[in-house]
XYZ file of C-alpha atoms in Angstrom:
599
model
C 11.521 9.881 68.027
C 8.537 12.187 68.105
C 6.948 10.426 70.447
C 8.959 10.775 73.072
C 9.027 14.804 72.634
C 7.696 16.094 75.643
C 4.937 18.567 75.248
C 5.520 21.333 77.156
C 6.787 24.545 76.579
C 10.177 24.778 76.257
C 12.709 26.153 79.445
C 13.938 29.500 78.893
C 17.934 30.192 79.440
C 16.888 32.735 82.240
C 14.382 30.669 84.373
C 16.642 27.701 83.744
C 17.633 26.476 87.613
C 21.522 26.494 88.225
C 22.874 22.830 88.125
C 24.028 21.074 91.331
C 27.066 19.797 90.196
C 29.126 20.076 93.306
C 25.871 19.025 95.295
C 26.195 15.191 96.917
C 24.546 12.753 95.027
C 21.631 11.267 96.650
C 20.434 7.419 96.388
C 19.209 7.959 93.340
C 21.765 9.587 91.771
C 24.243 7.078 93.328
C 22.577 4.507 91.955
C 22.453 5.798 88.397
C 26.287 6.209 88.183
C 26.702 3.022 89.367
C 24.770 1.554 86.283
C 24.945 4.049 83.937
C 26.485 1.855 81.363
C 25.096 -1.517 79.521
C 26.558 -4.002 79.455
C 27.793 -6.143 76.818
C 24.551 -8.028 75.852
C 23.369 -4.618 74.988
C 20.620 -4.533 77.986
C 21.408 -1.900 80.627
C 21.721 -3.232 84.483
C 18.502 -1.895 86.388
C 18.979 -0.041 89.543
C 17.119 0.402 92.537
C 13.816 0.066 92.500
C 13.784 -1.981 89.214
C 14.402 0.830 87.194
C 16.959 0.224 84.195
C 19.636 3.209 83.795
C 20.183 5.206 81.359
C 21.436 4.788 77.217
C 23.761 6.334 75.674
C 23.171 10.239 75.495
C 20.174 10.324 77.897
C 20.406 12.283 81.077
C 18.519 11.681 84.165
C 16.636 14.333 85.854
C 18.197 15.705 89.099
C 15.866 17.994 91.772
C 17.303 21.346 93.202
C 16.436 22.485 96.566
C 13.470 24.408 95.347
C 12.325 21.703 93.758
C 12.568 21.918 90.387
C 14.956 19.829 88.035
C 18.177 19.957 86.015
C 19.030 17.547 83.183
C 21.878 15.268 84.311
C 25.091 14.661 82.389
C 25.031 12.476 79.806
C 26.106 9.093 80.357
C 29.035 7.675 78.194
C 27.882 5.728 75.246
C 28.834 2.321 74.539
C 32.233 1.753 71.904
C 30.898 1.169 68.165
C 30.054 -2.485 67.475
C 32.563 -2.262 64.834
C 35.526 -1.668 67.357
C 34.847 -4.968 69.526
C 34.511 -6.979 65.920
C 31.146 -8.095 66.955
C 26.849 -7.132 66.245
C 26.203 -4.159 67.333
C 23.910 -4.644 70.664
C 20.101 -3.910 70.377
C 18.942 -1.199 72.279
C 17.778 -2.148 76.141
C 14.527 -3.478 76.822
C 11.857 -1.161 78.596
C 12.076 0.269 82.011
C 9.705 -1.826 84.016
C 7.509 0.031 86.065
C 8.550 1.355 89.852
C 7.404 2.620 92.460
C 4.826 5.712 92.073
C 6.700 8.702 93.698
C 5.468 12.084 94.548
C 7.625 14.526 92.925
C 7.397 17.979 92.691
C 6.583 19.150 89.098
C 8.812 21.071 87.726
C 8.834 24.658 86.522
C 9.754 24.458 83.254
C 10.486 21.352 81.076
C 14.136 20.215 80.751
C 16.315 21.243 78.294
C 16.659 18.422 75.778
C 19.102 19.821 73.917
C 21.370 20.535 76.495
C 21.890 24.205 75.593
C 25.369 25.169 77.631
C 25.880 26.165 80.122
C 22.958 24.331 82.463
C 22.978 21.246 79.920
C 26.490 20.876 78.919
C 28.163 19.618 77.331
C 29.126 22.499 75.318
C 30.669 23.089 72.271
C 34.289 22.803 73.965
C 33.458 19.573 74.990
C 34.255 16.865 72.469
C 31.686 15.312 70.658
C 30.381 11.651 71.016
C 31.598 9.313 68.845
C 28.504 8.842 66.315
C 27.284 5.332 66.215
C 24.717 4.043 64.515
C 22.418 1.535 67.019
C 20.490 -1.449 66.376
C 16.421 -0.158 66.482
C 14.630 -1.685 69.294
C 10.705 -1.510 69.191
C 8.777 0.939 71.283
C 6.366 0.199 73.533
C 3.326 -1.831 72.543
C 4.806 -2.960 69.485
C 4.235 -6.075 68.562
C 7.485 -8.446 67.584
C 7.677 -10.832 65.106
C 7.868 -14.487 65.930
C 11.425 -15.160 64.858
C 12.671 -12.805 67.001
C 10.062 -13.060 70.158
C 12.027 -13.328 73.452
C 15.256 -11.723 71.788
C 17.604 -9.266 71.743
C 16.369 -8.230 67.966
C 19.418 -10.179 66.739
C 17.553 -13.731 67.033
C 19.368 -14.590 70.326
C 17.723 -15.173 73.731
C 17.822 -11.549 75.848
C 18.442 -11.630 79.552
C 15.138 -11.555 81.894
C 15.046 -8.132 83.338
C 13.457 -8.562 86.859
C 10.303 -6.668 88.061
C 9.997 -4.351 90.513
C 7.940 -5.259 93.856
C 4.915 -3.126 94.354
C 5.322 -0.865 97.223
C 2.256 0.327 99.540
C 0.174 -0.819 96.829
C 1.224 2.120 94.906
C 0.680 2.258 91.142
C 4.333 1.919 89.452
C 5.177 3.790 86.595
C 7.765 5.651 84.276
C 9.565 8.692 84.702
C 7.182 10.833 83.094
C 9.987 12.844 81.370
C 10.840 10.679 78.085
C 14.935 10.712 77.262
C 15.073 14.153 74.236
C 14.438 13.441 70.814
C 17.557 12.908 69.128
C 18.143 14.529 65.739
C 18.597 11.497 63.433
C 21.286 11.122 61.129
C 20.777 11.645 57.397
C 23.407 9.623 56.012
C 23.909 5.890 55.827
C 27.225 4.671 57.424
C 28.671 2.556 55.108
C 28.898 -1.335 56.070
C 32.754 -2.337 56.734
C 34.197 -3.979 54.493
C 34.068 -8.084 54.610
C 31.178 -7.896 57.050
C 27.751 -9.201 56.260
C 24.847 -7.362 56.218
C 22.358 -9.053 59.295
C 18.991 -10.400 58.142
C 16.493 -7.707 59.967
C 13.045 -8.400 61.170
C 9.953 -5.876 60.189
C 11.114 -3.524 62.582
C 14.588 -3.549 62.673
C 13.937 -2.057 58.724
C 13.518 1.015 60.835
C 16.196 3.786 60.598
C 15.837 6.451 62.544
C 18.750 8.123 61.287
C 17.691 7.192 57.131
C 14.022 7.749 57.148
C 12.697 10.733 59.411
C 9.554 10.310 60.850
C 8.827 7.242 60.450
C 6.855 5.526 63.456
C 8.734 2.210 64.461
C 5.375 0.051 63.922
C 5.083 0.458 60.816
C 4.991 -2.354 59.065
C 6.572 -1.541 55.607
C 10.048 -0.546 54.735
C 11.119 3.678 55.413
C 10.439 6.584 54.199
C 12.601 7.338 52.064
C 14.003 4.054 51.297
C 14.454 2.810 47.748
C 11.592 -0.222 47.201
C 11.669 -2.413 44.784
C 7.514 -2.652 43.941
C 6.546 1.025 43.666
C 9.224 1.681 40.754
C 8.199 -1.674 38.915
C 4.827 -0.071 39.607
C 5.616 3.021 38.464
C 7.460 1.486 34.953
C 4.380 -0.887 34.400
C 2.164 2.445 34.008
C 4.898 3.604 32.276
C 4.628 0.739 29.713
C 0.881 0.970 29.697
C 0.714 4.585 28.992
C 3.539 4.061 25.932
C 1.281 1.304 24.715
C -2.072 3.610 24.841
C -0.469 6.674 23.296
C 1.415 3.916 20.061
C -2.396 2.493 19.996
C -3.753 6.090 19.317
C -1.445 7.177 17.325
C -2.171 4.052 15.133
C -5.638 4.710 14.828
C -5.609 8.342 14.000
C -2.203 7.212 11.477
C -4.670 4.612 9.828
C -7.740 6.958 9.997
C -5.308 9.547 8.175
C -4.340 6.504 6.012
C -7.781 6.098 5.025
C -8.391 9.487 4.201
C -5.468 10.052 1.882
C -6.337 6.669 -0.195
C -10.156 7.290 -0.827
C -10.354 11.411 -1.443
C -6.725 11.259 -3.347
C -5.133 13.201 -0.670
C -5.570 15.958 2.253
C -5.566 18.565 -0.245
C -6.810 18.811 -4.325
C -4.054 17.266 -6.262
C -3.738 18.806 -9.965
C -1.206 17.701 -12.545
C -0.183 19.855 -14.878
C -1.808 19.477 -18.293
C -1.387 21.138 -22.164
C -4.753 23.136 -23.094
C -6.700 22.197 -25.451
C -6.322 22.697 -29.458
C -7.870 23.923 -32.209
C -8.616 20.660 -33.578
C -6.691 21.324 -36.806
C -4.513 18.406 -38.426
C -2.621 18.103 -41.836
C -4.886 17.096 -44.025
C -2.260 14.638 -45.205
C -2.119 13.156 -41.811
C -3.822 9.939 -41.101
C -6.079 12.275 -38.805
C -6.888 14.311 -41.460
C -7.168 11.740 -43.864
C -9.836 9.971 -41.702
C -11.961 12.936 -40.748
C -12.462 14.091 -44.105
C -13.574 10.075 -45.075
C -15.217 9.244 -42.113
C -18.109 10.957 -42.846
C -19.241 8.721 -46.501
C -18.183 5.559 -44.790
C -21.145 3.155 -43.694
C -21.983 -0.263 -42.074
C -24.122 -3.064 -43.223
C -25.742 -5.549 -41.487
C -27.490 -7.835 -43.480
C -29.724 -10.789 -42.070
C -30.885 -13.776 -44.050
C -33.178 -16.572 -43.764
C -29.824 -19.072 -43.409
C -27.181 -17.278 -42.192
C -25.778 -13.144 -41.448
C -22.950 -11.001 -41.853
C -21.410 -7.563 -41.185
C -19.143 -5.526 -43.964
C -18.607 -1.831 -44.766
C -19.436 0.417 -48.172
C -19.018 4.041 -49.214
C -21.663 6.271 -50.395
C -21.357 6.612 -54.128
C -23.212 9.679 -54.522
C -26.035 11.905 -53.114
C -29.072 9.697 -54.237
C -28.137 6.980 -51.709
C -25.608 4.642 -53.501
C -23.531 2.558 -51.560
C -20.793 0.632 -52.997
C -20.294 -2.835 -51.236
C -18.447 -6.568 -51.850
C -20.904 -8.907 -53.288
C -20.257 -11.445 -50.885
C -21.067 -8.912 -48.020
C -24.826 -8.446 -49.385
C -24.854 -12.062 -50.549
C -26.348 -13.374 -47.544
C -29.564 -11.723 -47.736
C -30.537 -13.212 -50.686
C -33.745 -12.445 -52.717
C -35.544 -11.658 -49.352
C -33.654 -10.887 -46.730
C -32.645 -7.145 -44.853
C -30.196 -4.836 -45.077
C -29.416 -2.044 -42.412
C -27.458 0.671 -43.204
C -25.478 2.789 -39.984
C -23.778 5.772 -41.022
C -20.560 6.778 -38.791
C -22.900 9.350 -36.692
C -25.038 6.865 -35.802
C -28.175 6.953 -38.251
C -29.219 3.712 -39.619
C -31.776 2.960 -42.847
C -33.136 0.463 -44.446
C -31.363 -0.289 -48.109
C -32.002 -2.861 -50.869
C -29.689 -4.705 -53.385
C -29.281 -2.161 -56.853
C -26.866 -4.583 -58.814
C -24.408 -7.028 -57.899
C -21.725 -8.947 -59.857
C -19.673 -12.371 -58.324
C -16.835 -12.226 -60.867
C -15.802 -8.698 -59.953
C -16.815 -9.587 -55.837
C -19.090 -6.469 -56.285
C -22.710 -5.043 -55.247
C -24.612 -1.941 -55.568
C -27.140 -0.757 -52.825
C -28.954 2.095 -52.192
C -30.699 3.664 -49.536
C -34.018 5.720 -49.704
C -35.110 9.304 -47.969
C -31.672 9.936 -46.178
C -30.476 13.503 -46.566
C -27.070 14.931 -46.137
C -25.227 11.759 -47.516
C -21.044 12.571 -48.078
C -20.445 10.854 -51.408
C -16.250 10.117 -51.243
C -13.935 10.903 -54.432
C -12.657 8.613 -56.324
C -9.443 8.534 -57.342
C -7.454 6.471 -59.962
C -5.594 3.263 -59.151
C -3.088 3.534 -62.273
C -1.157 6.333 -60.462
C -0.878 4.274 -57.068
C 2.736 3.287 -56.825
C 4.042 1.158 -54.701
C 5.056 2.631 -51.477
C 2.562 4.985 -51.224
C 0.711 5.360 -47.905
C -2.828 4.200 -47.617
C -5.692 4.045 -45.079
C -8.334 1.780 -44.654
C -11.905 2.170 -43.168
C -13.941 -0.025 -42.316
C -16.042 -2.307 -39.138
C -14.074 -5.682 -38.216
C -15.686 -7.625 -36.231
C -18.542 -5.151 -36.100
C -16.255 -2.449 -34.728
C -17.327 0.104 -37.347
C -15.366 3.315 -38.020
C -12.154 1.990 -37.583
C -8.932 3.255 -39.019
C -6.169 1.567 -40.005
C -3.033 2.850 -41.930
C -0.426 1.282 -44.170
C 1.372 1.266 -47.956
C 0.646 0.390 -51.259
C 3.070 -3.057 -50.806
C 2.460 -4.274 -54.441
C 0.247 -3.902 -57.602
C -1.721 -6.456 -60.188
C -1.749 -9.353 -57.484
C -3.696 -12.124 -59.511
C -6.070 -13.244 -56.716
C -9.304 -15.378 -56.741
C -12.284 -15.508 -54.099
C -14.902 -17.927 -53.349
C -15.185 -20.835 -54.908
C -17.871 -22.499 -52.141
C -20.678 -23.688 -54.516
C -18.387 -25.776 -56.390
C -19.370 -25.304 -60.092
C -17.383 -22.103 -60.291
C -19.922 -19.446 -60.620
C -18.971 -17.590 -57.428
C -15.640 -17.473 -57.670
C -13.858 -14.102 -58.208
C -11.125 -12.542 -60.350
C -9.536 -9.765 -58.806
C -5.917 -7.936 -60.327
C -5.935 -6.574 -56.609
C -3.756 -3.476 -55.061
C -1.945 -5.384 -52.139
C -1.586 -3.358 -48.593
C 0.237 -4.218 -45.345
C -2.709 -1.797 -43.485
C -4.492 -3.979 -41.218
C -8.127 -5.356 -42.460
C -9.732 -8.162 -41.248
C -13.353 -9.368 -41.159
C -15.594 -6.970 -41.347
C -13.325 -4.492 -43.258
C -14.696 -6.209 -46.808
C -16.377 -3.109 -49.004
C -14.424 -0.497 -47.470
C -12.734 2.406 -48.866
C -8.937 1.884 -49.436
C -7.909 5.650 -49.236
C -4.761 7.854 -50.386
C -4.080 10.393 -49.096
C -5.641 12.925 -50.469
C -8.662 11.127 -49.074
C -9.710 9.483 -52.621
C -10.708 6.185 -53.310
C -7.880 3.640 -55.013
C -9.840 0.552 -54.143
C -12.164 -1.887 -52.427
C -10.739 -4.086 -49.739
C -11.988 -7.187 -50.455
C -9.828 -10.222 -49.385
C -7.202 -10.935 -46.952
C -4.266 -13.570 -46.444
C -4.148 -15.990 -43.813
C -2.001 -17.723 -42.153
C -3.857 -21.161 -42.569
C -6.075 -21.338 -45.323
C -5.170 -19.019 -48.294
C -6.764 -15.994 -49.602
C -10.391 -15.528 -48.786
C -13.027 -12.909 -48.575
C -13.926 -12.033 -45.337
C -15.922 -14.659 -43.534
C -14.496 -17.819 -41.620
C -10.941 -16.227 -42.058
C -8.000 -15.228 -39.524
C -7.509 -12.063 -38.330
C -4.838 -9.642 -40.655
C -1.055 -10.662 -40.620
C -0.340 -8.002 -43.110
C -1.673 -9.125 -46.282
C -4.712 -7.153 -47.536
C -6.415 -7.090 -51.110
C -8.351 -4.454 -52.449
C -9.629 -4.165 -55.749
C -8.751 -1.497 -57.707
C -11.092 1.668 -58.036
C -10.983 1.502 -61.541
C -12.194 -1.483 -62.117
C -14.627 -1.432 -59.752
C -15.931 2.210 -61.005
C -16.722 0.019 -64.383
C -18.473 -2.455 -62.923
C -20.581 0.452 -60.098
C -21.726 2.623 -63.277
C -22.409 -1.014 -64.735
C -24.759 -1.819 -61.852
C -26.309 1.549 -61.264
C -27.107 1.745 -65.087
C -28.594 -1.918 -65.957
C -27.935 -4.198 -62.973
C -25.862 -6.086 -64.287
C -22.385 -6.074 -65.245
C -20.394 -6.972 -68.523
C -17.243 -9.075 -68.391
C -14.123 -9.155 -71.489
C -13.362 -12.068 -72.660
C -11.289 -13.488 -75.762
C -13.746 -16.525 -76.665
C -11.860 -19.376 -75.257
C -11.878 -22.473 -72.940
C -8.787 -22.967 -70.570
C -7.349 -26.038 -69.882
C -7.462 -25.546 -65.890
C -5.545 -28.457 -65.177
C -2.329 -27.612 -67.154
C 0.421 -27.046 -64.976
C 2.821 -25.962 -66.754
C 3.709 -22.402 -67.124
C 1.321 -20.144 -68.751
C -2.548 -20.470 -69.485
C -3.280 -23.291 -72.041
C -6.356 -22.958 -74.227
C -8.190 -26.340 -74.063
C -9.220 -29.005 -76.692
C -12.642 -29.262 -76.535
C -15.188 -27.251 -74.569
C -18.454 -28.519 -72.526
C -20.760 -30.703 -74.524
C -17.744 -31.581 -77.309
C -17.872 -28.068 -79.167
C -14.159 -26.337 -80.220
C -12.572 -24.850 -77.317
C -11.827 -21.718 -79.383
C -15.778 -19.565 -80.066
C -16.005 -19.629 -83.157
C -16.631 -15.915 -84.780
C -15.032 -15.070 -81.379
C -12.009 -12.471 -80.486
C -9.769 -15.578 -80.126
C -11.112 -17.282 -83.225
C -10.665 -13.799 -85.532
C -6.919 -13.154 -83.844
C -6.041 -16.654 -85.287
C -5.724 -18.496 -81.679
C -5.955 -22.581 -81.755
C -6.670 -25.007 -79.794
C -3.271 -26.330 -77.449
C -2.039 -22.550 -78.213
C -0.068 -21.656 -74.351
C -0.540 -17.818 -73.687
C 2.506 -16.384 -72.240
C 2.078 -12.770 -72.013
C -0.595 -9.987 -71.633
C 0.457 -6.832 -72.356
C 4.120 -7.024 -71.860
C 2.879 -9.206 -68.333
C 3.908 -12.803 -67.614
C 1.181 -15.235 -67.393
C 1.591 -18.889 -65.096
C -1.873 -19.955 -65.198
C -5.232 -19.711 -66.172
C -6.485 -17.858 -63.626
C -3.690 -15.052 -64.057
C -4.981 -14.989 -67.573
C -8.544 -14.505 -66.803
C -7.511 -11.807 -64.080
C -5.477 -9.347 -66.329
C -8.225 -9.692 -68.891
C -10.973 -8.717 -66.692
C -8.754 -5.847 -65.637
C -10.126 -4.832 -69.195
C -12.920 -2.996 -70.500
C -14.176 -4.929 -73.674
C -13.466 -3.573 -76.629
C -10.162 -2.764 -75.277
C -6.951 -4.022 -77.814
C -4.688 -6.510 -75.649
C -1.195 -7.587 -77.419
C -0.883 -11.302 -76.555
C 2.137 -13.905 -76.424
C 1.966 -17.425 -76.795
C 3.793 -20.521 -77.589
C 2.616 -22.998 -80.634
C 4.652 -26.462 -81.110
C 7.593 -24.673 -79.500
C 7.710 -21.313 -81.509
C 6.914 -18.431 -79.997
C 3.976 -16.236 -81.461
C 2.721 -12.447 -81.449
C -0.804 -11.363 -81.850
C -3.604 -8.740 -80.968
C -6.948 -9.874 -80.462
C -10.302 -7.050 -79.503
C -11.695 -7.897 -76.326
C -15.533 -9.156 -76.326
C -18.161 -8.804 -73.872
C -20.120 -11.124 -71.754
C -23.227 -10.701 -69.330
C -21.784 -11.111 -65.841
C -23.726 -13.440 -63.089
């Protein structure tokens, strides 16, 4: 232990004194060898004076002639505790104090490592056996309670009796402290079957496992493994891996962020065509529509009972717009009509002509330059199967485009019919089309595709009422009407010219309430007059009353209506070839067809 190092400089080998081995012991001596070794309680026998001999490996100091001191032999130390089976002992207790003697001080300090040949003994000399003792607390250390008054093994240690004062002399130590001895730096392992004895807080000291380390203090050895300083250490540990997963959260969410709102750390560009020239077929539906676009309009008319939205075409360059009659009908004889071309420019317009047996209407707009008049084109040559666009603003979405086909030709259809006494209901020998219209679409441009004009679209087909025009109906299931542009070219020039349009006829009254097949002519007509004009085209081509007309022009006829429909399809004056059935013979005639101020 350090401090028992003494602290003087250290003896030289040439002023060393030369040992009195072969010189008598004195009392002193005498006594030492006599107790020189403990006993088996572990506490070494005093000897006179009250002085305890020496442990194991310490040497007492011996005086020369001259006065000055050699280190004694060491004394033998005590067998291993393992080799007597039992604890090892504790160390002895403290030298009580002694008598104060004057001694002369020495020349040099003693040896304490017993350097051969004045310390022996030397390295011929067989070494101790190592043993590893119990540690016994220094002086002024304070014991615990369990083991007060003990041996450091819990049991009771002998009383070690105190020295009388002499002379009234101060009693004290041998000034010279037993050498430091070099601890040992490896455990000795525990034999096996023996169990390790519960030690006190300081017999956790190991002098020979934890170098200088003082034997009060009060926690375990340098050196030794503990317990709380590596759960420490692994709880900062945790904390720091818990810090660093927190930061890297926030800057991974931060990054996160970043990425989400701005699209990326870096300007992300997908690859894209460039643009074109613009260019399409003109056979295309594309082409098609830009090339009618341009002469189709919207009308929004307002009334003093009710409004409405439809579509028209510019007739020409003086502002003529070609419409249904029932799209203009609600204005009436006062109301307003707004015209919106398909770049945006909207004028006022007012009612030209209109006719509700054809389902047509002339209007016509005033100081608007630039108009785009479309071409018309000739429904005879549309065959069925032939593709078709439509134009038009349902539900007020105006310049929309819809394509389809001619699906069938001379579809007998009638419109109206709401006042009840007939006079607004219309006659149409329509082109049918599976290209979508709906409300809205009503006096649009049917197109081919050359861009011309075939017809006027003008009813559609629902699913739960019938055939209508426009208003109150579904939307389109693939049934459209549109009357052809021949017909309704008659009636525009008709409207243009005189306001009013002409209708053929053949000078008869139909039974409409036959329903048998074919159109019946009547037997009397309103107010009890023939039901054949008299003087009329009917009358001159020989036709009587209960006659049943079976065929127009090579046609088949089912009822009235179809009758009045392919004759309207007409100009008058036009020659028809008829068919008909008369008391069950079948008859053949030509009639002229007349003419007759439309409503």
């Amino acid at each position: 232990m350090d401090d028992g190092k003494p602290s003087g400089p250290r003896t030289k080998w040439w002023s060393r004194p030369s040992t009195d081995r072969d010189r008598p012991a004195g009392p002193e001596e005498d006594g030492a060898a006599a107790t020189g070794v403990a006993d088996a309680s572990g506490t070494a026998p005093t000897g006179p004076g009250g002085t305890t001999g020496p442990t194991a490996g310490e040497r007492l100091p011996h005086t020369t002639p001259d006065g000055d001191y050699t280190p004694a032999p060491p004394v033998a130390a005590p067998p291993p505790a393992a080799d007597r089976g039992t604890p090892a002992p504790a160390e002895p207790a403290p030298p009580a104090a002694e008598p104060h003697v004057h001694r002369t001080q020495p020349l040099h300090a003693p040896d304490e490592y017993s350097t051969p040949p004045y310390g022996g003994p030397g390295p011929w000399a067989p070494a101790p056996p190592v043993q590893r003792p119990v540690a016994t607390p220094a002086h002024g250390t304070p014991v615990p309670p369990p083991y007060a008054g003990t041996d450091g093994h819990g049991t009771a240690a002998p009383p070690v009796a105190a020295a009388p004062a002499q002379g009234g002399q101060e009693h004290h130590t041998d000034p010279w402290p037993p050498p430091h001895t070099v601890p040992q730096q490896h455990p000795v392992p525990q034999p096996p079957g023996q169990t390790p004895q519960q030690t006190s807080q300081w017999m956790r000291y190991d002098p020979w496992g934890a170098p200088r380390q003082p034997l009060s203090h009060p926690g375990p050895g340098q050196g030794v493994d503990d317990v709380r300083p590596r759960k420490a250490r692994r709880g900062t540990v945790l904390v720091g891996a818990a810090l660093l997963a927190l930061l890297a959260g926030g800057i991974g969410g931060g990054v996160g962020a970043y990425v989400e709102r701005n699209g990326g750390l870096t300007t992300v560009e997908l690859p894209q065509s460039g643009r074109d020239a613009g260019g399409r077929a003109p056979d295309s539906v594309a082409g098609i529509a830009a090339r009618a676009l341009p002469g189709v309009v919207t009308l929004h008319v307002n009334g003093s009972a009710e409004s409405g939205t439809g579509t028209g075409f510019v007739l020409d360059d003086r502002g003529h717009i070609l419409t249904n009659n029932h799209v203009v009908a609600p204005a009436g004889s006062n109301g307003d009509i707004t015209v919106t071309f398909s770049g945006g420019e909207s004028a006022a317009a007012e009612i030209v002509g209109k006719d509700s047996g054809y389902d047509l209407a002339v209007v016509k707009v005033t100081g608007v330059s630039g108009l785009t008049p479309l071409p018309l084109g000739n429904s005879d040559n549309v065959r069925v199967g032939d593709p078709v666009v439509a134009i038009g603003a349902p539900f007020d979405l105006s310049n929309t485009v819809t394509s389809g086909i001619i699906s069938a030709k001379e579809r007998p259809i009638t419109a109206g019919g709401e006042k009840g006494d007939g006079t607004d209901v219309s006659y149409v020998d329509a082109l049918q089309t599976d290209a979508p219209i709906n409300p809205g679409n009503s006096g649009g441009p049917l197109v081919d595709a050359e861009a011309r004009v075939i017809g006027i679209n003008s009813a559609i087909r629902a699913a739960d009422s019938g055939s209508g025009l426009d208003g109150g109906q579904s939307g389109s299931i693939g049934l459209g009407f549109a009357i052809p542009i021949n017909q309704g070219k008659r009636v525009a020039e008709e409207l243009i010219s005189t306001g009013k349009a002409t209708h053929p006829v053949i000078g008869v009254t139909l039974d409409m309430e036959f329903t048998g097949d074919g159109a019946k002519v009547g037997g009397k007509a309103a107010g009890g007059a023939s039901a054949v004009t008299e003087g009329g085209p009917a009358d001159k081509a020989g036709i009587r009353s209960g006659d049943i007309i079976t065929e127009v022009e090579g046609q088949r006829v089912h009822s009235g209506e179809e009758l009045i429909v392919k004759i309207r399809a007409h100009r008058p004056g036009d020659r028809l070839g008829l068919v008909l059935t008369r008391g069950g013979k079948e008859l053949s005639m030509t009639l002229t067809l007349g003419s007759a101020s439309g409503t």
